[in-house]
PDB file of C-alpha atoms in Angstrom:
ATOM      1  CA  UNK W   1     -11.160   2.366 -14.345  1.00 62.00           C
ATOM      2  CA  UNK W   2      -8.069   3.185 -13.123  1.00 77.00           C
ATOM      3  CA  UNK W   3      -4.824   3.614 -15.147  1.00 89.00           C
ATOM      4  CA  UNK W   4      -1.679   4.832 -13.271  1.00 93.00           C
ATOM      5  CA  UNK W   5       2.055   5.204 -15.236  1.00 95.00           C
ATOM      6  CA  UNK W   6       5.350   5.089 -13.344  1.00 96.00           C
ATOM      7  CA  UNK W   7       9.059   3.989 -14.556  1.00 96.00           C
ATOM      8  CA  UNK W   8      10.088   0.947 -13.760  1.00 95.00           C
ATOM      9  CA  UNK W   9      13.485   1.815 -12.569  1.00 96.00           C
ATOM     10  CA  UNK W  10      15.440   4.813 -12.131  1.00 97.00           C
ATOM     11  CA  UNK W  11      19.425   4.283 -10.711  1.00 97.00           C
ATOM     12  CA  UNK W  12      21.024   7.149  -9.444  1.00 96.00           C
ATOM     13  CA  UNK W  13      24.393   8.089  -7.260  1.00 97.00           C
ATOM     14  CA  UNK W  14      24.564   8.981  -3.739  1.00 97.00           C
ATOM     15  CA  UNK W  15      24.180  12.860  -3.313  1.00 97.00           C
ATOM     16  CA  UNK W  16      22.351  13.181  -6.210  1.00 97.00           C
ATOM     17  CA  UNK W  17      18.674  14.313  -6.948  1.00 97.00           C
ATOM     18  CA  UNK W  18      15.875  11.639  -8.547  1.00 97.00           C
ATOM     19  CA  UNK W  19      12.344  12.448 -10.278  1.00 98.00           C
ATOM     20  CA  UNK W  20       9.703  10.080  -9.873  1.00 98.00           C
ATOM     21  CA  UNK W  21       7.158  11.020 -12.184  1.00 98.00           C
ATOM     22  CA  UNK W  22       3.643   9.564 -12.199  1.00 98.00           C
ATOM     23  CA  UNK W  23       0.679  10.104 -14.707  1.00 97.00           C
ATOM     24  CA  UNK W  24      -2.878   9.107 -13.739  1.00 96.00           C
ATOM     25  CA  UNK W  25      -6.127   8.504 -15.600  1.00 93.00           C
ATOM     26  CA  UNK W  26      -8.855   7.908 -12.744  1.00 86.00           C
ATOM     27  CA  UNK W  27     -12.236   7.890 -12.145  1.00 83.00           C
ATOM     28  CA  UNK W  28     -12.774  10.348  -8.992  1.00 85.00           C
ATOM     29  CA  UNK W  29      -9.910  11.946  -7.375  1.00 91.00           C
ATOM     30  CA  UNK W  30      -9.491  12.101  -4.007  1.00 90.00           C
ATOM     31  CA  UNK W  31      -5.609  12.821  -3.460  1.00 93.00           C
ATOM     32  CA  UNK W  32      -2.585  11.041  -4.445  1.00 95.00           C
ATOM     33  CA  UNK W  33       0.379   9.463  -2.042  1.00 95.00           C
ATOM     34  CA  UNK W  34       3.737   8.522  -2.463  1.00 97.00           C
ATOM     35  CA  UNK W  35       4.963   5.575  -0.304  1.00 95.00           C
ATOM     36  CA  UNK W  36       8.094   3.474  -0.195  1.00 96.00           C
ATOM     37  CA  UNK W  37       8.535  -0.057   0.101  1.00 93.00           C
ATOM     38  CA  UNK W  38      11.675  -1.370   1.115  1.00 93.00           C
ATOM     39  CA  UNK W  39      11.824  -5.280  -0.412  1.00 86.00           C
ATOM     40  CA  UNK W  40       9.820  -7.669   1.870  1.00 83.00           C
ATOM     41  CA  UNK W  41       8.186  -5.095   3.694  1.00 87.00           C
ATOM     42  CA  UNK W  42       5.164  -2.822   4.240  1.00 85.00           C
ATOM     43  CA  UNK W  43       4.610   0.321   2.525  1.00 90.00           C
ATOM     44  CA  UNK W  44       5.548   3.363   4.672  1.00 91.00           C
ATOM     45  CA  UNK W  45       3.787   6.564   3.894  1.00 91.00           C
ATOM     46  CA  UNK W  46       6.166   9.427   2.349  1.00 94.00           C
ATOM     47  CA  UNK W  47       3.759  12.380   1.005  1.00 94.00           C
ATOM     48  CA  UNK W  48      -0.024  13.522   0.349  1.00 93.00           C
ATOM     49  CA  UNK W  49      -1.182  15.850  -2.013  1.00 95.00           C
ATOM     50  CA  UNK W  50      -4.825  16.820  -2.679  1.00 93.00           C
ATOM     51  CA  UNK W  51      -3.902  20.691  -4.130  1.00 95.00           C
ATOM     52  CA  UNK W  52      -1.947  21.555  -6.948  1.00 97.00           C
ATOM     53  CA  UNK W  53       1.657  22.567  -5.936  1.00 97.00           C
ATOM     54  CA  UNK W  54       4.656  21.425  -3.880  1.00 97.00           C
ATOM     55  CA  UNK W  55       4.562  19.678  -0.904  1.00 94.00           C
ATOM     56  CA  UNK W  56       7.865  19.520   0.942  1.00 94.00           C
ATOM     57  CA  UNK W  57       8.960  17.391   3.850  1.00 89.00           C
ATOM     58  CA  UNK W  58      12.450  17.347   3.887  1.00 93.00           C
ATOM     59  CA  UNK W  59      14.824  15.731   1.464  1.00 96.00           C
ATOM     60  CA  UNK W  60      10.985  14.283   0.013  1.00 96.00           C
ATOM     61  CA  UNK W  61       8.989  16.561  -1.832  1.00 97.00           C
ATOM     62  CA  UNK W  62       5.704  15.423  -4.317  1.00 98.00           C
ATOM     63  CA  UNK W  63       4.424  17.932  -6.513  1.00 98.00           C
ATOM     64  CA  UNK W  64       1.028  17.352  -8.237  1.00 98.00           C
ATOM     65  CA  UNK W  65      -0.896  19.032 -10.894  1.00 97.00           C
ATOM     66  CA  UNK W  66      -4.386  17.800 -11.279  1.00 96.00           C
ATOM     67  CA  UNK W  67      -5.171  19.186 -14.753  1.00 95.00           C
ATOM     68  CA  UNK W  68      -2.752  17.523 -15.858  1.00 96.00           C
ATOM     69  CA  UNK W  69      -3.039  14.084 -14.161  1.00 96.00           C
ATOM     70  CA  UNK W  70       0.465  14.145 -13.448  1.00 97.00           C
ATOM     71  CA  UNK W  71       2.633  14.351  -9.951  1.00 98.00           C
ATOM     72  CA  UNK W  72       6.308  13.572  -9.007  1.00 98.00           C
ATOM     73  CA  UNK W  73       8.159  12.324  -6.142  1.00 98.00           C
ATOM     74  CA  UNK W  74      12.052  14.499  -5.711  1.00 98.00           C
ATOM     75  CA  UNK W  75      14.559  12.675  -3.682  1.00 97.00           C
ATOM     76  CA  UNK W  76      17.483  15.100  -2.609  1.00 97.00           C
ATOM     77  CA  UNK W  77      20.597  14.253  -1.550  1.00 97.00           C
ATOM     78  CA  UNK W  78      20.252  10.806  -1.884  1.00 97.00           C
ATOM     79  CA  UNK W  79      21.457   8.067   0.307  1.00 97.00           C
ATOM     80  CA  UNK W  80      21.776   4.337   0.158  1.00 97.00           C
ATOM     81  CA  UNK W  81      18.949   3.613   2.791  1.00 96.00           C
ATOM     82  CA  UNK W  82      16.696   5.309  -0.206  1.00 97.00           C
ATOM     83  CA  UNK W  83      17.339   2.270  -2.249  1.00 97.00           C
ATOM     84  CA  UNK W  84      13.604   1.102  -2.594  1.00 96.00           C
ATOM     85  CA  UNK W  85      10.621   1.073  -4.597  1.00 95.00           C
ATOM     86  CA  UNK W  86       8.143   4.162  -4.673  1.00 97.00           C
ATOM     87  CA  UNK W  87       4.660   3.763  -5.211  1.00 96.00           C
ATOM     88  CA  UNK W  88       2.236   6.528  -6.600  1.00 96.00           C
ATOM     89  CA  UNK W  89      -1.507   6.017  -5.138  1.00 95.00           C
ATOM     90  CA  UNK W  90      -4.255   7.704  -5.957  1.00 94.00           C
ATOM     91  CA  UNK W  91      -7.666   7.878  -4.079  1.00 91.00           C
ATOM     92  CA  UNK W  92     -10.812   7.865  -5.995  1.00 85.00           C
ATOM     93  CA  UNK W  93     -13.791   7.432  -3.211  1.00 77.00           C
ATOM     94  CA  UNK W  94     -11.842   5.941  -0.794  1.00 76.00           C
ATOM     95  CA  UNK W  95      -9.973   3.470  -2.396  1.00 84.00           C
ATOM     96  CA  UNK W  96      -6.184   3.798  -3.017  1.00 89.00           C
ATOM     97  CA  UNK W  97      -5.327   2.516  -6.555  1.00 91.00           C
ATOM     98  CA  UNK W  98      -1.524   1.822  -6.896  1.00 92.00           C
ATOM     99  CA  UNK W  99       0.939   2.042  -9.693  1.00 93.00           C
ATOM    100  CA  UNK W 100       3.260  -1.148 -10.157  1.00 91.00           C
ATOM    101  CA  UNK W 101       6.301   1.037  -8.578  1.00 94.00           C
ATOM    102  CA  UNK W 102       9.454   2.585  -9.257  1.00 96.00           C
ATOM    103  CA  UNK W 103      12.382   0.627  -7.933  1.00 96.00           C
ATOM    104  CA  UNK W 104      15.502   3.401  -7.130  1.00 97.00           C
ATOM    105  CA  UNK W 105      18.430   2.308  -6.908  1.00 97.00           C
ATOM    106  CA  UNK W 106      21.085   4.659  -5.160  1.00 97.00           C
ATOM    107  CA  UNK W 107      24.827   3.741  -6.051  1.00 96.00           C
ATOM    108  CA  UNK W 108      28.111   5.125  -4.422  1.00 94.00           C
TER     109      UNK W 108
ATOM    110  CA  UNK F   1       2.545   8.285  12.269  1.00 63.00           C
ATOM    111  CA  UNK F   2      -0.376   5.527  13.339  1.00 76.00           C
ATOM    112  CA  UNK F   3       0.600   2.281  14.222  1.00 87.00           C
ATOM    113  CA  UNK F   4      -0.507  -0.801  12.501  1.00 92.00           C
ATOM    114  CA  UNK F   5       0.458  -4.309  13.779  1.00 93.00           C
ATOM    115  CA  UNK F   6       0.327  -7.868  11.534  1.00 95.00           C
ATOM    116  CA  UNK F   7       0.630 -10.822  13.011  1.00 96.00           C
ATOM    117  CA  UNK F   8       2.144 -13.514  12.012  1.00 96.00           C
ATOM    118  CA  UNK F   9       4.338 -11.601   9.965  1.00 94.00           C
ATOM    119  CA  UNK F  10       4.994 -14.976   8.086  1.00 96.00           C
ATOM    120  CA  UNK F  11       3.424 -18.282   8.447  1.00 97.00           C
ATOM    121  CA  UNK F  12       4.092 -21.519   6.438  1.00 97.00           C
ATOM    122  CA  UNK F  13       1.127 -24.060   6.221  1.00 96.00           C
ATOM    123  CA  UNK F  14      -0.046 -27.256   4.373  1.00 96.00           C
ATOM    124  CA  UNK F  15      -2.456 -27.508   1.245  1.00 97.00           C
ATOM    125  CA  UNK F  16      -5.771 -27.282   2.300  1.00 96.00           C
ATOM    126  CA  UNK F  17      -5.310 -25.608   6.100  1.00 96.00           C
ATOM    127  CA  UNK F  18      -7.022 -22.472   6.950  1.00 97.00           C
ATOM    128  CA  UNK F  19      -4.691 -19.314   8.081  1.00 97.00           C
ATOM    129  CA  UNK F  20      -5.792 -16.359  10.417  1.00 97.00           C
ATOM    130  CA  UNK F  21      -4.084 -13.151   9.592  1.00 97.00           C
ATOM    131  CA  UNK F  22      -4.742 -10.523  12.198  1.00 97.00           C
ATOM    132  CA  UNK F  23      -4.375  -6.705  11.703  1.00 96.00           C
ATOM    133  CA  UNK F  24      -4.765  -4.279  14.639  1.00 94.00           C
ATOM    134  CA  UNK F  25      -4.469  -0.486  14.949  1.00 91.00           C
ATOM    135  CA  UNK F  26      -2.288   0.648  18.467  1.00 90.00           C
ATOM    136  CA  UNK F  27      -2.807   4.174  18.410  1.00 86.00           C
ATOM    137  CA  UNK F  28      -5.976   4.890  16.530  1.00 85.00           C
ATOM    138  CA  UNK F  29      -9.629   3.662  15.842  1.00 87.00           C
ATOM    139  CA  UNK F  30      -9.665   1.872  12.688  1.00 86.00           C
ATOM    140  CA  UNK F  31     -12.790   3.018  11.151  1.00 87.00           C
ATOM    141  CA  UNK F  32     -11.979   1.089   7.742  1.00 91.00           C
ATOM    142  CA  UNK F  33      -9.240  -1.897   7.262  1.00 93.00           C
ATOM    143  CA  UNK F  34      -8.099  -2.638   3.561  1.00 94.00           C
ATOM    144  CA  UNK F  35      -6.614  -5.819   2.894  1.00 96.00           C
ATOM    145  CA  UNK F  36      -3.838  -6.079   0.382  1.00 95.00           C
ATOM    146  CA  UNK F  37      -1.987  -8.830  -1.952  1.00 95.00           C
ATOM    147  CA  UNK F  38       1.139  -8.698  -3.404  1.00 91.00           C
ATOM    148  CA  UNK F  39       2.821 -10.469  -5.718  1.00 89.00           C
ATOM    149  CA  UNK F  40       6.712 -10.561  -5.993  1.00 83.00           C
ATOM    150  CA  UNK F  41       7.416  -7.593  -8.083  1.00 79.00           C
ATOM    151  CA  UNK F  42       4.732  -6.566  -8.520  1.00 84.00           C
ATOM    152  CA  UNK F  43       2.159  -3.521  -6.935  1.00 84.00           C
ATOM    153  CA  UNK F  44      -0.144  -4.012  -3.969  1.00 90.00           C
ATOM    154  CA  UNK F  45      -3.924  -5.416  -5.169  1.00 92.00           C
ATOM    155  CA  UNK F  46      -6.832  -4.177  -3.084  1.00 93.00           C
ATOM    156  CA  UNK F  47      -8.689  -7.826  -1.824  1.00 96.00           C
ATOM    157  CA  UNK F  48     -11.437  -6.016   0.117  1.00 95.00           C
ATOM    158  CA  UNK F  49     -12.158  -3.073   2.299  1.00 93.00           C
ATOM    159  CA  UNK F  50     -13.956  -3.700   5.849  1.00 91.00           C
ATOM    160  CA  UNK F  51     -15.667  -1.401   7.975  1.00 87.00           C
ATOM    161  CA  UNK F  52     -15.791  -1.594  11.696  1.00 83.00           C
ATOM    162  CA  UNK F  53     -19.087  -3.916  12.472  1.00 81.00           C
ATOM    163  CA  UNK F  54     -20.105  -4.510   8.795  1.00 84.00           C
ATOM    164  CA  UNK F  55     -19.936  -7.264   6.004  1.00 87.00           C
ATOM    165  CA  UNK F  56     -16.381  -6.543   3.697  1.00 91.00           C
ATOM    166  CA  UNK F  57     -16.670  -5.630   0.491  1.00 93.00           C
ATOM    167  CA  UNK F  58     -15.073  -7.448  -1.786  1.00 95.00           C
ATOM    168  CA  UNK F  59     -12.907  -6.603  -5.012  1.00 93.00           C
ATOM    169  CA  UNK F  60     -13.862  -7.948  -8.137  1.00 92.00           C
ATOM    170  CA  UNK F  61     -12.257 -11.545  -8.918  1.00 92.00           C
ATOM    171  CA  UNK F  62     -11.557 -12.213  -4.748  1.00 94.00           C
ATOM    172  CA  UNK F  63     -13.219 -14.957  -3.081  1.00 93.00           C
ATOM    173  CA  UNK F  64     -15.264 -13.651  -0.555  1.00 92.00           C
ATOM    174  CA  UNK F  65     -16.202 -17.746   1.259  1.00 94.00           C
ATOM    175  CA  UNK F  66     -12.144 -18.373   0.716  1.00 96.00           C
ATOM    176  CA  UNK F  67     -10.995 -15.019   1.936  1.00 96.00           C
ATOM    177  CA  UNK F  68     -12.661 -14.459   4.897  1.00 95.00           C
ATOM    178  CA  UNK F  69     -12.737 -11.032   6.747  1.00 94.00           C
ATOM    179  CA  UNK F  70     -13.631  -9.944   9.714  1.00 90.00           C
ATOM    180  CA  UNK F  71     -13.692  -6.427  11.527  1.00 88.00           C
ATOM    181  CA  UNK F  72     -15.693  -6.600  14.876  1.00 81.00           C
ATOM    182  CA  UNK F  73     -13.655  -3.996  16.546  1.00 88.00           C
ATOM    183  CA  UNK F  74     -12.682  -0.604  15.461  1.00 88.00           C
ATOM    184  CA  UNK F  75      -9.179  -1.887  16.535  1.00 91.00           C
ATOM    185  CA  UNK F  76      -8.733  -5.337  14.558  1.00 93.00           C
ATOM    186  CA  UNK F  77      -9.967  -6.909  11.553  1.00 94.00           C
ATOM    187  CA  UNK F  78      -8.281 -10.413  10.695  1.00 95.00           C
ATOM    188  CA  UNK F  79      -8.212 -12.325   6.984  1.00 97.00           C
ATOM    189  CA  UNK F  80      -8.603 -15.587   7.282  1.00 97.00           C
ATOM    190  CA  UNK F  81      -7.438 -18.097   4.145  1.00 97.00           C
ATOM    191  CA  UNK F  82      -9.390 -21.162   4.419  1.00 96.00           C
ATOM    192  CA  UNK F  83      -8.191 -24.895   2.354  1.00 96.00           C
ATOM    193  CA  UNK F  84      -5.528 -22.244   1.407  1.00 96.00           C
ATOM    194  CA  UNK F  85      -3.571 -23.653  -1.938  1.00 96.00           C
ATOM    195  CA  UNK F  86       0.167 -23.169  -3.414  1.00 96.00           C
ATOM    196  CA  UNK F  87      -1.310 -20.593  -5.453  1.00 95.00           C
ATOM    197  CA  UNK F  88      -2.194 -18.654  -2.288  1.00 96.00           C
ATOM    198  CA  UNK F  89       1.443 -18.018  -1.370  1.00 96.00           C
ATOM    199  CA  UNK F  90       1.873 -14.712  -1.253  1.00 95.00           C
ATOM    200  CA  UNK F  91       2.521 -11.407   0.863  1.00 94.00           C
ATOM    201  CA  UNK F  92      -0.533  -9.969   2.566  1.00 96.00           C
ATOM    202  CA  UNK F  93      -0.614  -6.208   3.950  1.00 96.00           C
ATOM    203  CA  UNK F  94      -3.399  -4.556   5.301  1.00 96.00           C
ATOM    204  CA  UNK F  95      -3.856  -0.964   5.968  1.00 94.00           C
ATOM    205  CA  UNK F  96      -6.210   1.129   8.092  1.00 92.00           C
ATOM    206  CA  UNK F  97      -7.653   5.138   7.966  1.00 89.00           C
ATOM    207  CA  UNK F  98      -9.381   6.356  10.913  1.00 83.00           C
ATOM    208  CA  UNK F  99     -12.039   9.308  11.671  1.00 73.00           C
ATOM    209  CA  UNK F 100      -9.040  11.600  12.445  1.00 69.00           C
ATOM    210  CA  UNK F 101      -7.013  10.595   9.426  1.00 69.00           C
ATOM    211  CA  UNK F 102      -7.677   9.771   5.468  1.00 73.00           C
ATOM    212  CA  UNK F 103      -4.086   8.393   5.050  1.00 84.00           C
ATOM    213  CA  UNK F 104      -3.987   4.410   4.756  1.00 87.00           C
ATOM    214  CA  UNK F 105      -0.798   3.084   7.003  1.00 90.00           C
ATOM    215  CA  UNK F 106      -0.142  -0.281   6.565  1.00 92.00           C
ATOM    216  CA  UNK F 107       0.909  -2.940   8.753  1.00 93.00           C
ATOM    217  CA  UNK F 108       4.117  -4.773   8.264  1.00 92.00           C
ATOM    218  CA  UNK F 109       3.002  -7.891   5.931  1.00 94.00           C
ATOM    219  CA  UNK F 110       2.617 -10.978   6.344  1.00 96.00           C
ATOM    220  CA  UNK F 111       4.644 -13.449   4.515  1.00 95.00           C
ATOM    221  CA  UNK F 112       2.502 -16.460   3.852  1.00 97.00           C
ATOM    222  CA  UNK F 113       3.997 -19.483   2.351  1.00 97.00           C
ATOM    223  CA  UNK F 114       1.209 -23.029   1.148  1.00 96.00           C
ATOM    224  CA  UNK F 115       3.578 -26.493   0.498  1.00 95.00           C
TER     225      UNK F 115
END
């Protein structure tokens, strides 16, 4: 089966830095992805990592570490518009299994 | 990114009526479709996974005669909710990966409401 952890919520101020972290227990890895979901609408994807290490894409970076069954999700300089919910995915054969989300929300 | 269109993106129908979601891929062949249910508040739930020209396969605990799913092109599958119930009301996304790409995007939702 497939057991992914992520907070519930995380509130943080506008400028700051936030850690999403995620911990997995999965049958098959295939690569895990970070999406946000703005409230009432589709997810949009935000990051992909298959190999252990940092993956940066501007203010987004996910990190994994697959010995560990962990990754994160760092949101620099944060601004309201980031106010969402971020969902950790993983991949076992080619289905993506999704945690319940992290909702962030970004405060002046 | 690829493009992935819903439509409707929200529909409101009667007990017992049959809805027709359609998802299509703009920019990309759509080798495999995933179709996805969510619950307010709560994370997306894999229904079934389609691929282009073949029967869908279903998740476990999904209705495959009430949810029925269709991918005859590799540019559209649709999900269609037949004698759909109150209980039905909720916000379906599908998603689609390609031969050039193993990343799922997702279509906008569809919002569907059963009085």
């Amino acid at each position: 089966g497939q057991n992914i952890d992520q907070p519930t919520e995380m509130t943080a101020t506008e400028g700051a830095i936030v850690q999403i972290n995620c911990t997995y227990q999965t049958s098959g890895f295939n690569g895990l992805f970070w999406y946000q979901q703005h409230a009432g609408e589709a997810p949009t994807f935000l990051s992909y990592n298959v190999l252990d290490g940092l993956e940066e894409k501007g203010r987004f970076s996910s990190f994994l570490s697959r010995s560990k069954g962990y990754s994160y999700l760092l949101l620099k300089e944060l601004q309201m518009k980031d106010s969402a919910s971020y969902l950790c995915a993983v991949r076992g054969d080619y289905k993506l299994s999704f945690g319940a989300g992290t909702t962030v929300t970004v405060r002046a | 990114g690829a493009v992935v269109s819903q439509h409707p993106s929200r529909v409101i129908c009667k007990s017992g009526t049959s809805v027709k979601i359609e998802c299509r891929s703009l920019d990309f062949q759509a080798t495999t479709m995933f179709w996805y249910r969510q619950f307010p508040k709560q994370s997306l739930m894999l229904m079934a996974t389609s691929n282009e020209g073949s029967k869908a396969t279903y998740e476990q605990g999904v209705e495959k005669d009430k949810f029925l799913i269709n991918h005859a092109s590799l540019t559209l599958s649709t999900l269609t909710v037949t004698s759909a119930h109150p209980e039905d009301s909720s916000f379906y996304i599908c998603s689609a990966t390609g031969a050039i790409t193993d990343t799922q995007y997702f279509g906008p939702g569809t919002r569907l409401t059963v009085l």
